[in-house]
Short mmCIF file of C-alpha atoms in Angstrom, two decimals:
data_model
loop_
_atom_site.label_atom_id
_atom_site.label_comp_id
_atom_site.label_asym_id
_atom_site.label_seq_id
_atom_site.Cartn_x
_atom_site.Cartn_y
_atom_site.Cartn_z
CA UNK K 1 117.67 29.53 18.10
CA UNK K 2 118.62 31.57 21.18
CA UNK K 3 118.05 34.81 19.26
CA UNK K 4 114.65 33.61 18.05
CA UNK K 5 113.64 32.73 21.59
CA UNK K 6 114.69 36.17 22.82
CA UNK K 7 112.72 37.86 20.04
CA UNK K 8 109.63 35.90 21.04
CA UNK K 9 109.88 36.05 24.82
CA UNK K 10 111.09 39.64 25.29
CA UNK K 11 107.82 41.23 24.06
CA UNK K 12 105.86 38.67 26.08
CA UNK K 13 107.86 39.52 29.20
CA UNK K 14 107.30 43.23 28.64
CA UNK K 15 103.57 42.59 28.32
CA UNK K 16 103.50 40.68 31.61
CA UNK K 17 105.52 43.42 33.31
CA UNK K 18 103.22 46.21 32.14
CA UNK K 19 101.47 46.69 35.53
CA UNK K 20 104.84 47.15 37.27
CA UNK K 21 106.20 49.35 34.50
CA UNK K 22 103.11 51.56 34.64
CA UNK K 23 103.67 52.15 38.36
CA UNK K 24 107.35 52.91 37.85
CA UNK K 25 106.56 55.17 34.91
CA UNK K 26 104.87 57.65 37.24
CA UNK K 27 108.22 58.52 38.81
CA UNK K 28 110.15 61.52 37.56
CA UNK K 29 113.60 60.89 36.12
CA UNK K 30 116.99 62.58 35.94
CA UNK K 31 119.02 62.09 32.77
CA UNK K 32 122.45 63.73 32.49
CA UNK K 33 121.31 66.70 34.54
CA UNK K 34 117.87 67.04 32.94
CA UNK K 35 114.94 66.88 35.34
CA UNK K 36 112.16 65.06 33.49
CA UNK K 37 108.57 64.56 34.51
CA UNK K 38 106.89 61.31 33.51
CA UNK K 39 103.34 60.42 32.54
CA UNK K 40 101.36 57.19 32.11
CA UNK K 41 101.38 55.96 28.54
CA UNK K 42 104.60 57.78 27.61
CA UNK K 43 107.95 56.01 27.12
CA UNK K 44 109.84 56.63 30.37
CA UNK K 45 113.30 58.21 29.98
CA UNK K 46 114.78 56.51 33.04
CA UNK K 47 113.54 52.93 32.79
CA UNK K 48 114.94 51.85 29.43
CA UNK K 49 118.58 51.66 28.46
CA UNK K 50 118.13 52.74 24.84
CA UNK K 51 117.33 56.33 25.87
CA UNK K 52 120.40 56.64 28.07
CA UNK K 53 122.73 55.12 25.47
CA UNK K 54 121.44 57.31 22.66
CA UNK K 55 121.66 60.34 24.96
CA UNK K 56 125.31 59.54 25.69
CA UNK K 57 125.95 59.42 21.96
CA UNK K 58 124.32 62.82 21.39
CA UNK K 59 126.41 64.34 24.17
CA UNK K 60 129.55 63.46 22.18
CA UNK K 61 128.38 65.41 19.12
CA UNK K 62 129.00 69.07 18.36
CA UNK K 63 125.43 70.34 18.22
CA UNK K 64 125.76 74.10 18.76
CA UNK K 65 123.55 75.92 16.25
CA UNK K 66 122.74 72.65 14.48
CA UNK K 67 119.16 71.75 13.63
CA UNK K 68 117.93 68.48 15.10
CA UNK K 69 114.69 66.56 14.65
CA UNK K 70 113.76 64.25 17.53
CA UNK K 71 111.29 61.69 16.14
CA UNK K 72 109.10 59.90 18.68
CA UNK K 73 110.25 62.27 21.39
CA UNK K 74 108.23 60.76 24.26
CA UNK K 75 109.18 62.76 27.36
CA UNK K 76 111.39 65.00 25.23
CA UNK K 77 114.59 63.70 26.84
CA UNK K 78 116.82 63.47 23.76
CA UNK K 79 115.66 66.73 22.22
CA UNK K 80 116.04 68.59 25.51
CA UNK K 81 119.60 67.31 25.93
CA UNK K 82 120.37 68.45 22.39
CA UNK K 83 118.84 71.87 23.05
CA UNK K 84 120.99 72.22 26.17
CA UNK K 85 124.00 71.66 23.92
CA UNK K 86 122.89 74.54 21.72
CA UNK K 87 120.91 72.74 19.01
CA UNK K 88 117.67 74.12 17.60
CA UNK K 89 115.24 71.25 18.08
CA UNK K 90 111.94 70.18 16.58
CA UNK K 91 110.45 67.22 18.45
CA UNK K 92 107.51 65.17 17.20
CA UNK K 93 105.33 62.42 18.63
CA UNK K 94 102.06 60.82 17.56
CA UNK K 95 100.91 60.65 21.19
CA UNK K 96 99.30 63.93 22.34
CA UNK K 97 100.12 63.10 25.96
CA UNK K 98 103.79 62.84 25.02
CA UNK K 99 103.65 66.16 23.16
CA UNK K 100 102.26 67.94 26.23
CA UNK K 101 104.78 66.23 28.50
CA UNK K 102 107.75 67.12 26.28
CA UNK K 103 106.63 70.75 26.21
CA UNK K 104 106.41 70.79 30.02
CA UNK K 105 109.86 69.21 30.36
CA UNK K 106 111.40 71.72 27.96
CA UNK K 107 110.04 74.56 30.07
CA UNK K 108 111.21 72.86 33.24
CA UNK K 109 114.76 72.60 31.85
CA UNK K 110 114.71 76.16 30.46
CA UNK K 111 115.19 75.27 26.80
CA UNK K 112 111.72 76.14 25.52
CA UNK K 113 113.23 78.89 23.33
CA UNK K 114 115.22 76.24 21.42
CA UNK K 115 112.76 73.35 21.62
CA UNK K 116 109.57 73.16 19.55
CA UNK K 117 107.28 70.14 19.80
CA UNK K 118 104.32 69.18 17.61
CA UNK K 119 101.97 66.23 17.28
CA UNK K 120 102.94 64.26 14.19
CA UNK K 121 102.98 60.69 12.91
CA UNK K 122 106.68 60.61 12.00
CA UNK K 123 107.10 63.36 9.36
CA UNK K 124 103.44 63.85 8.45
CA UNK K 125 102.92 67.26 10.09
CA UNK K 126 106.39 68.72 9.45
CA UNK K 127 106.47 71.53 6.86
CA UNK K 128 108.09 70.31 3.65
CA UNK K 129 110.64 73.14 3.65
CA UNK K 130 112.19 72.16 7.01
CA UNK K 131 115.68 70.63 6.91
CA UNK K 132 117.72 69.15 9.74
CA UNK K 133 121.41 68.48 10.31
CA UNK K 134 120.48 65.52 12.51
CA UNK K 135 117.39 63.33 12.61
CA UNK K 136 117.34 61.16 15.74
CA UNK K 137 114.99 58.25 16.41
CA UNK K 138 114.78 55.78 19.28
CA UNK K 139 112.41 53.46 17.41
CA UNK K 140 110.06 50.72 18.57
CA UNK K 141 111.92 47.43 18.59
CA UNK K 142 109.32 44.73 17.96
CA UNK K 143 107.62 43.93 14.61
CA UNK K 144 104.06 43.59 15.84
CA UNK K 145 101.00 45.80 15.26
CA UNK K 146 100.37 48.34 18.06
CA UNK K 147 96.85 48.55 19.46
CA UNK K 148 97.14 52.13 20.77
CA UNK K 149 99.49 55.11 21.03
CA UNK K 150 101.20 53.71 24.12
CA UNK K 151 102.15 50.49 22.31
CA UNK K 152 103.64 52.47 19.41
CA UNK K 153 106.66 53.09 21.66
CA UNK K 154 107.33 49.33 21.64
CA UNK K 155 105.72 47.85 18.55
CA UNK K 156 106.84 48.81 15.05
CA UNK K 157 104.05 47.11 13.12
CA UNK K 158 104.23 44.04 10.92
CA UNK K 159 107.56 43.86 9.10
CA UNK K 160 108.87 46.94 10.96
CA UNK K 161 106.38 49.16 9.15
CA UNK K 162 107.28 52.16 11.31
CA UNK K 163 110.90 51.92 10.18
CA UNK K 164 109.84 51.46 6.56
CA UNK K 165 107.80 54.65 6.76
CA UNK K 166 110.63 56.46 8.54
CA UNK K 167 113.34 55.64 6.00
CA UNK K 168 110.98 56.26 3.10
CA UNK K 169 110.44 59.89 4.14
CA UNK K 170 113.48 60.91 6.21
CA UNK K 171 115.60 61.93 3.23
CA UNK K 172 113.21 64.76 2.31
CA UNK K 173 113.96 66.50 5.60
CA UNK K 174 117.71 65.92 5.83
CA UNK K 175 120.05 68.85 5.22
CA UNK K 176 123.03 68.39 2.87
CA UNK K 177 125.65 66.26 4.65
CA UNK K 178 123.10 65.63 7.41
CA UNK K 179 122.96 62.43 9.43
CA UNK K 180 120.22 60.13 10.64
CA UNK K 181 120.91 58.40 13.96
CA UNK K 182 119.01 55.41 15.34
CA UNK K 183 119.54 52.89 18.10
CA UNK K 184 118.65 49.21 17.74
CA UNK K 185 118.78 46.04 19.79
CA UNK K 186 120.28 42.76 18.68
CA UNK K 187 116.84 41.33 19.49
CA UNK K 188 115.77 42.98 16.23
CA UNK K 189 116.31 41.64 12.71
CA UNK K 190 119.22 43.95 11.91
CA UNK K 191 119.74 42.49 8.44
CA UNK K 192 116.16 43.30 7.50
CA UNK K 193 116.50 46.79 8.94
CA UNK K 194 119.67 47.31 6.91
CA UNK K 195 117.69 46.45 3.78
CA UNK K 196 114.93 48.85 4.80
CA UNK K 197 117.41 51.70 5.28
CA UNK K 198 119.11 50.93 1.97
CA UNK K 199 115.73 50.95 0.25
CA UNK K 200 115.26 54.52 1.47
CA UNK K 201 118.59 55.52 -0.06
CA UNK K 202 120.57 55.55 3.20
CA UNK K 203 124.03 54.13 3.76
CA UNK K 204 125.51 53.48 7.22
CA UNK K 205 128.59 55.60 7.89
CA UNK K 206 129.17 54.74 11.53
CA UNK K 207 128.21 51.90 13.86
CA UNK K 208 128.74 51.54 17.59
CA UNK K 209 127.96 48.24 19.34
CA UNK K 210 127.29 48.43 23.08
CA UNK K 211 127.05 45.16 25.05
CA UNK K 212 124.46 45.32 27.82
CA UNK K 213 123.21 42.46 29.99
CA UNK K 214 121.47 39.89 27.75
CA UNK K 215 121.59 41.85 24.50
CA UNK K 216 123.64 44.37 22.61
CA UNK K 217 122.57 47.80 21.48
CA UNK K 218 123.66 49.15 18.12
CA UNK K 219 123.81 52.85 17.26
CA UNK K 220 123.95 53.52 13.52
CA UNK K 221 124.52 56.80 11.76
CA UNK K 222 123.34 57.09 8.15
CA UNK K 223 123.79 59.52 5.29
CA UNK K 224 122.18 59.73 1.88
#
């Protein structure tokens, strides 16, 4: 019952806090040495714990000369951190404001030569011959339909449709022995998400649970 209440009230609380979050989202952020500009309507890299926790995880990986796809890049934070570690990064976002912001942040952090960003709804605009050693996604957490590009950062559509689309197509772009890495919240229906990933042919090979305040975050690595 407590979990169900959290799943209902957390999105409602976020909706009520939107005016405050919009004001805070205008502030630039620093994330593990990266100086990141912010923009209205783009998921802020400094306000939400999932970005920081997934960034910490990426910093533990050996990424030099690896290829990495940052899905739903937002400000570009995760992809830029990976590029600073030596990865060759393609970042994608459906929001054109996010694409422009990520490009600016890559230039600001001097990784533009290793960081490419394009506008794409998940994998739709990625050339079919591209393959990646890592595909990273900080997905929307709540299974409700988004009304605009800004809400796509929070709302995954009915029945986690965004995750269904992601796991349906991700395997086509994964290099041999490549890994897909996502972060979740225990506010989500993790059993349903496990079924979605399995339906796309993915098996979890590593899981890290991180307690934080009133919820736990879960980082899962998958392979085909």
